Short mmCIF file of C-alpha atoms in Angstrom, two decimals:
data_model
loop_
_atom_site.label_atom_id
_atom_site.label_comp_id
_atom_site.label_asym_id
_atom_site.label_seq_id
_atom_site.Cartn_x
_atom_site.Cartn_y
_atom_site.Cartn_z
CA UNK A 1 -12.17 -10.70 -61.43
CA UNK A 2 -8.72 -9.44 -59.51
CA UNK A 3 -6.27 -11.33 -62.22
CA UNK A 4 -3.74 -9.20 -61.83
CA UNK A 5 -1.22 -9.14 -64.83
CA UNK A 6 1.80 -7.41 -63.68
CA UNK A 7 1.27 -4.63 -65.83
CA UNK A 8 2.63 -1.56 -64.20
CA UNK A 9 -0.31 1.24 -64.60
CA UNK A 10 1.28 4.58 -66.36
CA UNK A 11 2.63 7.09 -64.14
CA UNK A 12 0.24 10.39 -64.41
CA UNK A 13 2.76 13.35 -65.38
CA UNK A 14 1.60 16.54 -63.61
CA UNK A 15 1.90 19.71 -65.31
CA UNK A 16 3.77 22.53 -63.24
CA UNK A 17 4.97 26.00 -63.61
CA UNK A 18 7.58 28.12 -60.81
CA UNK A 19 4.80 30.82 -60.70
CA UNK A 20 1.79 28.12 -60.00
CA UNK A 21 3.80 25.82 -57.66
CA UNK A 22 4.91 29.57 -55.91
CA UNK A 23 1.27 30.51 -55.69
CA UNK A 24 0.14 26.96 -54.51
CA UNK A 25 3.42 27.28 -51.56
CA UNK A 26 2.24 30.44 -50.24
CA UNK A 27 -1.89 30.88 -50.42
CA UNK A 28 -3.43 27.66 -51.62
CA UNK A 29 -6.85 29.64 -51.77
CA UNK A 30 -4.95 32.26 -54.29
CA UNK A 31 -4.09 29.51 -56.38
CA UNK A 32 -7.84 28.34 -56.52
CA UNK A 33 -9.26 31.52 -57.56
CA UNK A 34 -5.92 32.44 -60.12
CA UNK A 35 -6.08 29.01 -61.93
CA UNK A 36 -9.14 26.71 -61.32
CA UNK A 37 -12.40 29.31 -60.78
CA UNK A 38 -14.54 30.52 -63.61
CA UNK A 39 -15.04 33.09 -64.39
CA UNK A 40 -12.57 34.45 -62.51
CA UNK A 41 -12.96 35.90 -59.71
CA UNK A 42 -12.63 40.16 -59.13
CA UNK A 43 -9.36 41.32 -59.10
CA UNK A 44 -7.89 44.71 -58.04
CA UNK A 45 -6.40 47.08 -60.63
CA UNK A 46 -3.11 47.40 -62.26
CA UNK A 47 0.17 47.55 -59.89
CA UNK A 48 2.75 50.42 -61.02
CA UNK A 49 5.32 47.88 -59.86
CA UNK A 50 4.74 45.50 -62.33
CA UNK A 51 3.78 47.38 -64.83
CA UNK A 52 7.21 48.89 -64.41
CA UNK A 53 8.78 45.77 -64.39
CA UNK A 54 7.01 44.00 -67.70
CA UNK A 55 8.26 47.39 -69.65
CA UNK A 56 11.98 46.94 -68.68
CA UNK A 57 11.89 43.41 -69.47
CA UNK A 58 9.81 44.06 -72.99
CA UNK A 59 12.44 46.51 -73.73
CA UNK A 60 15.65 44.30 -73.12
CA UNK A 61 13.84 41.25 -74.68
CA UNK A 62 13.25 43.60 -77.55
CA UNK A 63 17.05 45.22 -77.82
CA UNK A 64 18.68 41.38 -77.85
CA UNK A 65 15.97 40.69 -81.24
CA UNK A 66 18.10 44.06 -82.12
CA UNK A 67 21.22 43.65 -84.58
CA UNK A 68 24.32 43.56 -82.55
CA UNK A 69 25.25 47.00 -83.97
CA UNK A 70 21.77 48.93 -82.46
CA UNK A 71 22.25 47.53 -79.43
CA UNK A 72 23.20 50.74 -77.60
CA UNK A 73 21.83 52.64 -74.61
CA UNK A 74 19.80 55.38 -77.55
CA UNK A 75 18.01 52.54 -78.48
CA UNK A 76 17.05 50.88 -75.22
CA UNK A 77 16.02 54.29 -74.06
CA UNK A 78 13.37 54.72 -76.84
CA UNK A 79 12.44 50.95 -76.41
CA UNK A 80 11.29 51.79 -73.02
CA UNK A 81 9.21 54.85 -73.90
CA UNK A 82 7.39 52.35 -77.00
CA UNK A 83 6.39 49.70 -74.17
CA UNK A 84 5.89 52.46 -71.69
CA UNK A 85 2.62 52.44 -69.88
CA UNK A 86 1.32 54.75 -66.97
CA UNK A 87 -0.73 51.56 -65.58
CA UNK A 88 -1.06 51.40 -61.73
CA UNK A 89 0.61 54.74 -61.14
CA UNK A 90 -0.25 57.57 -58.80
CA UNK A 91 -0.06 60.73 -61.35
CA UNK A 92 1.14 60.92 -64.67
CA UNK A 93 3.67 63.28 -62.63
CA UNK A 94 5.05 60.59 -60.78
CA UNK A 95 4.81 57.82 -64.19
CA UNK A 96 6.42 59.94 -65.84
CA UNK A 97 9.18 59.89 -63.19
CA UNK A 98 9.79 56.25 -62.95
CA UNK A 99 9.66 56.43 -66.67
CA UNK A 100 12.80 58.34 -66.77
CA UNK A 101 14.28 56.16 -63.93
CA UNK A 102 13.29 52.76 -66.42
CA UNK A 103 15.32 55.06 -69.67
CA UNK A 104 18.56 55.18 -67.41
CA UNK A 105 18.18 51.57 -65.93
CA UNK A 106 18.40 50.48 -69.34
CA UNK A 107 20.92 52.30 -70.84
CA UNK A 108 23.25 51.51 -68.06
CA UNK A 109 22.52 47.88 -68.04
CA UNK A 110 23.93 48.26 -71.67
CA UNK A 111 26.86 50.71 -70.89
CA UNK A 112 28.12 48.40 -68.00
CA UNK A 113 26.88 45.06 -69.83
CA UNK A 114 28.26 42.79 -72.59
CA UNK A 115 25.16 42.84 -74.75
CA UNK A 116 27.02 41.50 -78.27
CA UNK A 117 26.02 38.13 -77.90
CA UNK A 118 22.94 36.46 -79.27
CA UNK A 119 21.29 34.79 -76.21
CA UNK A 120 19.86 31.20 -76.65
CA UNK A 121 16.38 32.14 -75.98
CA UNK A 122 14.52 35.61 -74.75
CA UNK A 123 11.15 34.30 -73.23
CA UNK A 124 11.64 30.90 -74.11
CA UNK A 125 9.21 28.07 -73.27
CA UNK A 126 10.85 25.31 -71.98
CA UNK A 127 8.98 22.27 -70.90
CA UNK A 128 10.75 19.13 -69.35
CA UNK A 129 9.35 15.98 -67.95
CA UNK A 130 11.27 15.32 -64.15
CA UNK A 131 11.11 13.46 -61.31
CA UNK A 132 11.49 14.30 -57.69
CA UNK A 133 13.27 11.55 -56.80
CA UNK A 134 16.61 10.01 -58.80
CA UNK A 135 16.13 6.98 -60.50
CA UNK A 136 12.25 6.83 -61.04
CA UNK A 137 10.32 7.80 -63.62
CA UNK A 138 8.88 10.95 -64.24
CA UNK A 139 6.09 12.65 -62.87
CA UNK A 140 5.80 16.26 -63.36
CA UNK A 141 6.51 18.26 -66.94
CA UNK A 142 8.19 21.49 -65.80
CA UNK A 143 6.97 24.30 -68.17
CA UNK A 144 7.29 28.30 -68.11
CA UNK A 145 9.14 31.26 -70.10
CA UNK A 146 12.56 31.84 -68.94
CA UNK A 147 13.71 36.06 -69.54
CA UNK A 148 16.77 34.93 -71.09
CA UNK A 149 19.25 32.06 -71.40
CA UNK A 150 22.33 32.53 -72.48
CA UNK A 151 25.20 29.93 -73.83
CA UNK A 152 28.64 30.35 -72.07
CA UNK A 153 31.73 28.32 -72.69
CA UNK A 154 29.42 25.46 -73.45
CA UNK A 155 27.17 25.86 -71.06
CA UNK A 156 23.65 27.64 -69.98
CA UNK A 157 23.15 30.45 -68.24
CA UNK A 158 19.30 31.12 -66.79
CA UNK A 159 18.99 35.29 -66.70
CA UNK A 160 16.19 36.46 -64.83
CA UNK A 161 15.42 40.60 -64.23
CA UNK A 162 14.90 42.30 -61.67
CA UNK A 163 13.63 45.82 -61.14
CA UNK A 164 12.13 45.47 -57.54
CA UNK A 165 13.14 47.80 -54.42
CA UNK A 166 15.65 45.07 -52.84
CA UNK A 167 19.25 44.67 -54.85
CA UNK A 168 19.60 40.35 -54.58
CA UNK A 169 22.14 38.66 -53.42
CA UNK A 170 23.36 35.27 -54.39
CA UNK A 171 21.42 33.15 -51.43
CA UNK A 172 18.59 34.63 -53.12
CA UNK A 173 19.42 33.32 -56.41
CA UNK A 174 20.42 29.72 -55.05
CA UNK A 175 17.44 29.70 -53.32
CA UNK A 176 15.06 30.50 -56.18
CA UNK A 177 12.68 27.54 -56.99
CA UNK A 178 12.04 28.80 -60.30
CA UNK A 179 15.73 30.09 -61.21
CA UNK A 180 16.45 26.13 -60.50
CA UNK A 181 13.30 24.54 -62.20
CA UNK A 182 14.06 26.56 -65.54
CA UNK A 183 17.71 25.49 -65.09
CA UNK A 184 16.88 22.10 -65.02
CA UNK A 185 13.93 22.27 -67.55
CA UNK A 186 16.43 24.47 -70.08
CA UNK A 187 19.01 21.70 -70.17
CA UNK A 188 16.61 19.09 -71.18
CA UNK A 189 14.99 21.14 -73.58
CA UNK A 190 17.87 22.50 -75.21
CA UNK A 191 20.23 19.62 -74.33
CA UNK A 192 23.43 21.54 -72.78
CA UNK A 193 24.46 21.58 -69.12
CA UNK A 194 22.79 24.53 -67.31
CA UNK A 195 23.63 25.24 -63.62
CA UNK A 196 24.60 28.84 -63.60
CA UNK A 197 21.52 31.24 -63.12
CA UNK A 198 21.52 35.03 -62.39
CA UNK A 199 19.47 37.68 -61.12
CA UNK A 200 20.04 41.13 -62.69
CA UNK A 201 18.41 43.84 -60.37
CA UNK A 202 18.64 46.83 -63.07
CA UNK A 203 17.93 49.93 -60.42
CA UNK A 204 21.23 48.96 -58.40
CA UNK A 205 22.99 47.01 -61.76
CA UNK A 206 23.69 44.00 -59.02
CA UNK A 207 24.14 41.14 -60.91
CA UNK A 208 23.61 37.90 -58.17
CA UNK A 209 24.51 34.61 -59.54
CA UNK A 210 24.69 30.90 -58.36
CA UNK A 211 26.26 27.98 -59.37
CA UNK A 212 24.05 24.87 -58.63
CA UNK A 213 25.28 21.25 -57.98
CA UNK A 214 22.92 18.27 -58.96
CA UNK A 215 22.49 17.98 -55.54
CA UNK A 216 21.21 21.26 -55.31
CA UNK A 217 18.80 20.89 -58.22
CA UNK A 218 17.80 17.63 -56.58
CA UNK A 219 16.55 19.09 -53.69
CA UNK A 220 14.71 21.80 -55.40
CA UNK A 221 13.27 19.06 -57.70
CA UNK A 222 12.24 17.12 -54.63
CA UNK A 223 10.50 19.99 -53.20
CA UNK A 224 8.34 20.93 -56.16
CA UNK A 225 7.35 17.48 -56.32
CA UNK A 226 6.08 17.70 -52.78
CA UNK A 227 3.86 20.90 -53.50
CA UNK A 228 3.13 19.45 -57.00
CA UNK A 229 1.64 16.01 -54.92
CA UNK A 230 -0.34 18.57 -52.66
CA UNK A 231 -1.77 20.49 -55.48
CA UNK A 232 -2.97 17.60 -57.49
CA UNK A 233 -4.75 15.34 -54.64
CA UNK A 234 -6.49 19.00 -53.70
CA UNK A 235 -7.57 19.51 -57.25
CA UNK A 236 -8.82 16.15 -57.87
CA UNK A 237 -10.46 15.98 -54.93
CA UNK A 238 -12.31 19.20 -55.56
CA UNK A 239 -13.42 18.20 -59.09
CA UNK A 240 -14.50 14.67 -56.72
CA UNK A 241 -16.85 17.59 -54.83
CA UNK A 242 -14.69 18.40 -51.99
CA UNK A 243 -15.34 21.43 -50.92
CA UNK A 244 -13.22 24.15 -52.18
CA UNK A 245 -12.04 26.32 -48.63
CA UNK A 246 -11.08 22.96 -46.83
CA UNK A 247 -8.81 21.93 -49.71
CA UNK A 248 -7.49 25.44 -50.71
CA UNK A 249 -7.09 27.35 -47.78
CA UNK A 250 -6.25 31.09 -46.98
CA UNK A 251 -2.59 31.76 -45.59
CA UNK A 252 -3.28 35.32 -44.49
CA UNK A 253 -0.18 37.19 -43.71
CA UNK A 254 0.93 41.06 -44.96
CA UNK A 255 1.24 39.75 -48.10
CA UNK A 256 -2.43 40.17 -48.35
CA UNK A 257 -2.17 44.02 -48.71
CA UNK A 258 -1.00 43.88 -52.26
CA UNK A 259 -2.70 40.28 -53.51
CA UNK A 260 -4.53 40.73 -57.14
CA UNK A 261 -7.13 38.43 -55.42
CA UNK A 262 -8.00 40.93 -52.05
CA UNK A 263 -11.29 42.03 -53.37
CA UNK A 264 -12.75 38.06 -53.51
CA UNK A 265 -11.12 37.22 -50.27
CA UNK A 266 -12.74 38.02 -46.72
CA UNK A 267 -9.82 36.84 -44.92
CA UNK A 268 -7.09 38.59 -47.20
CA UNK A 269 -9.19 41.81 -46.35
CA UNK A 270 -9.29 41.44 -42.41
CA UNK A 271 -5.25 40.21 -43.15
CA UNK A 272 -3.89 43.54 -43.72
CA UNK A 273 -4.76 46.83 -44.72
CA UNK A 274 -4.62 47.31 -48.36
CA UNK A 275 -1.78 48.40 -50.16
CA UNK A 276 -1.87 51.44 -52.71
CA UNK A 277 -0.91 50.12 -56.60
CA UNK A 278 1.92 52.47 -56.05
CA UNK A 279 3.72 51.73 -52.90
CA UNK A 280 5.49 48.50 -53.87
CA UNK A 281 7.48 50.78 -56.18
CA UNK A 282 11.17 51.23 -55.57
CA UNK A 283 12.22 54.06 -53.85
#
């Protein structure tokens, strides 16, 4: 009957990860078919370079669940060859290889590391509702697994791994959307300051870190709010019946070559030509 009774209708909190707002920013039609289709669409096989990076991590998540004491380079050597897997690669020749290169990666991350403390959290869900813009009320609940935070002189530290081909520097880290997200999302959750994140690139033992402001947080906040607005008027509007390729688009570019996604994507194929599982591996 349009009374209206100055009730103010509840804000609807959108649920976001780094890795889905990421996907969303660069291929909107890669975020369709990784998170909305079903069944999911084909995929292409197993990537040596990540299955090369998900052992390192396993095996330095599992040394910091160690005793302080068996925290030594012996033992992350033969944590490595109990998550090792020859997934992706080209031979068991050349696995076997970057196997060896994984064993000394992690024993001189711990040779050249302080590894005695206990970190906060190793893969730790944090989960935080935020909002883009300073003073109003929330509107997105910031979720994902963080590799490590650690507690220093009162404070958070995000730690995030790296085993890729490129040593980081610290742009890179202050410029990391999800570095930022789980900084913020880590200091709600666990209620201590956190501005300090780090990227530690294991091949090259490069450590990169950044030290964020609020302002800086702020304007990583504001952007994920942005993609986060983006993303949820497209996916209401396809489960409205709008049709899926107008509201999730392909963004070909050489990134194409290696996307999980190339085989159900005609314009990722005619993008680039496609990557071996291999070649992303560091030289």
């Amino acid at each position: 009957m349009g009374f209206d009774f100055g009730v103010a209708q509840p804000v609807r909190l959108t649920k976001v990860s780094p890795a889905r707002l990421a996907t969303f920013d660069d291929c909107p039609r890669r975020y369709r078919l990784a998170y909305l289709e079903r069944p999911t669409p084909q995929r292409t096989g197993p990537w040596a370079h990540s299955t090369l990076g998900a052992v390192v991590h396993n095996a330095l998540r599992a040394l910091f669940d160690l005793p302080v004491l068996k925290r030594v380079p012996q033992r992350a050597v033969a944590l490595v060859a109990e998550f090792w897997k020859d997934a992706g690669f080209e031979s068991e020749e050349q696995a076997a290889r970057y196997r060896a290169r994984a064993k000394g990666w992690v024993a001189e991350y711990v040779e050249d590391n302080d590894v005695t403390h206990d970190p906060v959290g190793l893969e730790r869900w944090v989960s935080a509702p935020v909002s883009p813009s300073p003073g109003e009320k929330p509107s997105m609940i910031i979720e994902g697994r963080a590799d490590r935070i650690d507690a220093r002189d009162g404070a958070l530290v995000i730690v995030d791994y790296k085993t890729g081909r490129r040593p980081p520097d610290e742009y890179e880290a202050r410029a990391s959307q999800a570095l930022a997200l789980y900084a913020v999302a880590a200091a709600r959750t666990l209620r201590m300051p956190c501005t300090t994140v780090e990227l530690h690139h294991l091949p090259t033992g490069t450590i990169a870190a950044a030290e964020h402001t609020p302002e800086s947080l702020q304007r990583q906040l504001q952007r994920a709010g942005e993609t986060a607005s983006d993303l949820r008027l497209a996916t209401d509007t396809l489960d409205a019946g709008g049709d899926g390729d107008e509201l999730f688009p392909p963004r070909p570019d050489r990134r194409c070559a290696w996307c999980d996604f190339r085989p159900s994507c005609k314009a990722g194929q005619e993008a680039a030509p496609q990557m071996q599982p291999w070649d992303l591996l560091a030289p």
